[in-house]
mmCIF file of C-alpha atoms in Angstrom:
data_model
loop_
_atom_site.group_PDB
_atom_site.id
_atom_site.type_symbol
_atom_site.label_atom_id
_atom_site.label_comp_id
_atom_site.label_asym_id
_atom_site.label_seq_id
_atom_site.Cartn_x
_atom_site.Cartn_y
_atom_site.Cartn_z
ATOM 1 C CA GLU A 249 52.110 -20.491 51.331
ATOM 2 C CA SER A 250 49.552 -17.752 50.807
ATOM 3 C CA GLN A 251 52.392 -15.216 50.883
ATOM 4 C CA ARG A 252 54.074 -17.106 48.064
ATOM 5 C CA LYS A 253 50.860 -16.921 46.056
ATOM 6 C CA LEU A 254 50.529 -13.184 46.696
ATOM 7 C CA ASN A 255 54.080 -12.238 45.698
ATOM 8 C CA PRO A 256 53.453 -12.424 41.927
ATOM 9 C CA PHE A 257 50.455 -10.122 42.363
ATOM 10 C CA LYS A 258 52.549 -7.627 44.301
ATOM 11 C CA LYS A 259 55.080 -7.647 41.495
ATOM 12 C CA PHE A 260 52.273 -7.285 38.970
ATOM 13 C CA LYS A 261 51.027 -4.142 40.681
ATOM 14 C CA LEU A 262 54.537 -2.686 40.727
ATOM 15 C CA GLU A 263 55.145 -3.672 37.106
ATOM 16 C CA LEU A 264 51.823 -2.180 36.066
ATOM 17 C CA ALA A 265 52.708 1.109 37.737
ATOM 18 C CA GLN A 266 56.078 1.079 35.969
ATOM 19 C CA ARG A 267 54.415 0.366 32.618
ATOM 20 C CA VAL A 268 51.931 3.183 33.107
ATOM 21 C CA HIS A 269 54.768 5.532 34.017
ATOM 22 C CA ALA A 270 56.778 4.378 30.992
ATOM 23 C CA ARG A 271 53.782 4.831 28.687
ATOM 24 C CA LYS A 272 53.239 8.386 29.974
ATOM 25 C CA ALA A 273 56.920 9.142 29.473
ATOM 26 C CA LEU A 274 56.765 7.807 25.923
ATOM 27 C CA GLU A 275 53.627 9.803 25.162
ATOM 28 C CA GLU A 276 55.274 12.995 26.422
ATOM 29 C CA VAL A 277 58.449 12.437 24.437
ATOM 30 C CA THR A 278 56.528 11.371 21.329
ATOM 31 C CA ALA A 279 54.316 14.475 21.501
ATOM 32 C CA LYS A 280 57.335 16.754 21.783
ATOM 33 C CA LEU A 281 59.048 14.908 18.947
ATOM 34 C CA GLY A 282 55.956 15.364 16.785
ATOM 35 C CA ASP A 283 56.055 19.112 17.447
ATOM 36 C CA ALA A 284 59.765 19.233 16.636
ATOM 37 C CA GLU A 285 59.322 17.253 13.420
ATOM 38 C CA LEU A 286 56.498 19.572 12.376
ATOM 39 C CA GLU A 287 58.651 22.663 12.915
ATOM 40 C CA VAL A 288 61.545 21.120 10.993
ATOM 41 C CA GLU A 289 59.160 20.262 8.164
ATOM 42 C CA LYS A 290 57.903 23.868 8.072
ATOM 43 C CA VAL A 291 61.453 25.170 7.745
ATOM 44 C CA SER A 292 62.232 22.559 5.094
ATOM 45 C CA MET A 293 59.181 23.546 3.083
ATOM 46 C CA MET A 294 60.032 27.238 3.316
ATOM 47 C CA SER A 295 63.569 26.613 2.140
ATOM 48 C CA ALA A 296 62.440 24.342 -0.701
ATOM 49 C CA ALA A 297 62.491 27.443 -2.907
ATOM 50 C CA SER A 298 66.281 27.219 -2.753
ATOM 51 C CA ASP A 299 66.087 24.184 -5.028
ATOM 52 C CA ARG A 300 64.520 26.352 -7.714
ATOM 53 C CA GLY A 301 67.124 29.116 -7.489
ATOM 54 C CA GLN A 302 67.852 32.182 -5.437
ATOM 55 C CA MET A 303 65.377 32.895 -2.665
ATOM 56 C CA SER A 304 64.300 36.444 -1.929
ATOM 57 C CA GLU A 305 65.586 38.203 1.153
ATOM 58 C CA SER A 306 62.142 37.986 2.771
ATOM 59 C CA GLU A 307 61.970 34.223 2.138
ATOM 60 C CA VAL A 308 65.396 33.713 3.718
ATOM 61 C CA SER A 309 64.435 35.875 6.712
ATOM 62 C CA ALA A 310 61.158 34.017 7.201
ATOM 63 C CA ALA A 311 62.946 30.653 7.135
ATOM 64 C CA ASP A 312 65.614 31.982 9.523
ATOM 65 C CA GLU A 313 62.919 32.946 12.028
ATOM 66 C CA LEU A 314 61.610 29.369 12.085
ATOM 67 C CA ILE A 315 65.009 27.719 12.523
ATOM 68 C CA ARG A 316 65.611 28.702 16.156
ATOM 69 C CA PRO A 317 62.302 27.345 17.535
ATOM 70 C CA ALA A 318 62.702 24.145 15.522
ATOM 71 C CA ALA A 319 66.273 23.647 16.733
ATOM 72 C CA GLU A 320 65.249 24.330 20.332
ATOM 73 C CA LEU A 321 62.470 21.750 20.127
ATOM 74 C CA VAL A 322 64.840 19.121 18.744
ATOM 75 C CA VAL A 323 67.336 19.822 21.542
ATOM 76 C CA VAL A 324 64.557 19.573 24.146
ATOM 77 C CA VAL A 325 63.490 16.201 22.743
ATOM 78 C CA LEU A 326 67.054 14.870 22.710
ATOM 79 C CA LYS A 327 67.620 15.967 26.322
ATOM 80 C CA LEU A 328 64.300 14.486 27.372
ATOM 81 C CA VAL A 329 65.159 11.186 25.690
ATOM 82 C CA GLU A 330 68.561 11.096 27.393
ATOM 83 C CA THR A 331 66.938 11.766 30.761
ATOM 84 C CA ARG A 332 64.340 9.057 30.235
ATOM 85 C CA GLN A 333 66.905 6.559 28.935
ATOM 86 C CA LYS A 334 68.803 6.568 32.206
ATOM 87 C CA GLY A 335 67.704 3.475 34.036
ATOM 88 C CA SER A 336 65.256 2.418 31.352
ATOM 89 C CA GLN A 337 65.283 -1.098 30.017
ATOM 90 C CA GLY A 338 63.466 -3.452 27.725
ATOM 91 C CA MET A 339 60.709 -2.127 25.528
ATOM 92 C CA LEU A 340 60.936 1.404 26.941
ATOM 93 C CA LYS A 341 64.625 1.619 26.092
ATOM 94 C CA GLU A 342 63.969 0.379 22.554
ATOM 95 C CA GLU A 343 61.180 2.916 22.058
ATOM 96 C CA LEU A 344 63.381 5.709 23.388
ATOM 97 C CA ASP A 345 66.189 4.626 21.060
ATOM 98 C CA SER A 346 63.757 4.809 18.147
ATOM 99 C CA ILE A 347 62.598 8.268 19.212
ATOM 100 C CA LYS A 348 66.197 9.392 19.597
ATOM 101 C CA ASP A 349 66.944 8.213 16.045
ATOM 102 C CA ARG A 350 63.989 10.215 14.737
ATOM 103 C CA ALA A 351 65.118 13.294 16.673
ATOM 104 C CA LEU A 352 68.651 12.948 15.317
ATOM 105 C CA GLN A 353 67.214 12.660 11.795
ATOM 106 C CA SER A 354 65.252 15.872 12.379
ATOM 107 C CA LYS A 355 68.432 17.550 13.591
ATOM 108 C CA SER A 356 70.240 16.363 10.470
ATOM 109 C CA ASP A 357 67.429 17.669 8.250
ATOM 110 C CA LEU A 358 67.548 20.998 10.048
ATOM 111 C CA ASP A 359 71.331 21.192 9.608
ATOM 112 C CA LYS A 360 70.847 20.699 5.857
ATOM 113 C CA VAL A 361 68.335 23.536 5.777
ATOM 114 C CA VAL A 362 70.712 25.784 7.723
ATOM 115 C CA GLY A 363 73.444 25.043 5.166
ATOM 116 C CA SER A 364 71.066 25.733 2.305
ATOM 117 C CA LEU A 365 69.999 29.042 3.829
ATOM 118 C CA GLN A 366 73.640 30.017 4.338
ATOM 119 C CA LYS A 367 74.210 29.507 0.610
ATOM 120 C CA GLN A 368 71.104 31.582 -0.087
ATOM 121 C CA ARG A 369 72.442 34.414 2.102
ATOM 122 C CA GLU A 370 75.745 34.246 0.232
ATOM 123 C CA GLY A 371 73.828 34.423 -3.058
ATOM 124 C CA LEU A 372 71.925 37.480 -1.843
ATOM 125 C CA ALA A 373 75.173 39.144 -0.793
ATOM 126 C CA ALA A 374 76.671 38.401 -4.218
ATOM 127 C CA GLN A 375 73.613 39.910 -5.917
ATOM 128 C CA GLN A 376 73.911 43.043 -3.788
ATOM 129 C CA MET A 377 77.622 43.359 -4.588
ATOM 130 C CA LEU A 378 76.927 42.890 -8.289
ATOM 131 C CA SER A 379 74.209 45.528 -8.198
ATOM 132 C CA LEU A 380 76.515 47.948 -6.398
ATOM 133 C CA ALA A 381 79.330 47.246 -8.861
ATOM 134 C CA LEU A 382 77.001 47.870 -11.817
ATOM 135 C CA GLU A 383 75.907 51.190 -10.309
ATOM 136 C CA LYS A 384 79.541 52.234 -9.893
ATOM 137 C CA VAL A 385 80.357 51.190 -13.470
ATOM 138 C CA ASP A 386 77.411 53.251 -14.742
ATOM 139 C CA ARG A 387 78.590 56.300 -12.770
ATOM 140 C CA ALA A 388 82.138 55.804 -14.004
ATOM 141 C CA GLU A 389 80.918 55.615 -17.623
ATOM 142 C CA GLU A 390 78.871 58.787 -17.144
ATOM 143 C CA SER A 391 81.910 60.550 -15.698
ATOM 144 C CA LEU A 392 84.064 59.333 -18.592
ATOM 145 C CA ILE A 393 81.559 60.671 -21.122
ATOM 146 C CA LYS A 394 81.499 64.038 -19.336
ATOM 147 C CA CYS A 395 85.309 64.141 -19.352
ATOM 148 C CA GLN A 396 85.434 63.307 -23.054
ATOM 149 C CA GLU A 397 82.873 65.998 -23.806
ATOM 150 C CA ALA A 398 84.843 68.519 -21.781
ATOM 151 C CA GLU A 399 88.034 67.665 -23.672
ATOM 152 C CA LEU A 400 86.485 67.980 -27.126
ATOM 153 C CA PRO A 401 87.817 71.022 -28.927
ATOM 154 C CA ARG A 402 85.233 73.675 -29.349
ATOM 155 C CA GLY A 403 84.594 74.128 -33.005
ATOM 156 C CA GLY A 404 83.352 77.463 -33.826
#
């Protein structure tokens, strides 16, 4: 009979250890997610200039440099969540699902920024081509004027 009374306490100790382990896992994943979300937010803020028009080449480069670390952090979080989800159940599984949703949202936000920066790079390339074309037109006009001057009959 005393064994029967002790069994719930044995389970309690095991369950407590599992809860502590689950809480630590959640804290780790949540901390990494917070870092990832912060990096994605930095990139988003840097690329916000694209809403106002063409970004400078230095702005695009600076945003590009932040994309890789942000993307890597999001991937790390997603892999960590998948690893932790295996065999998880109950509240832990629900929390991990919530974290996974947030990580996927960060990935989606980052993908939007990448698309925006691609358009900015295309805009910069178009500006460079336009500038080059204008230079060539100016040189062609100068050459045309020189040719016309050379063809003018010499009055004298």
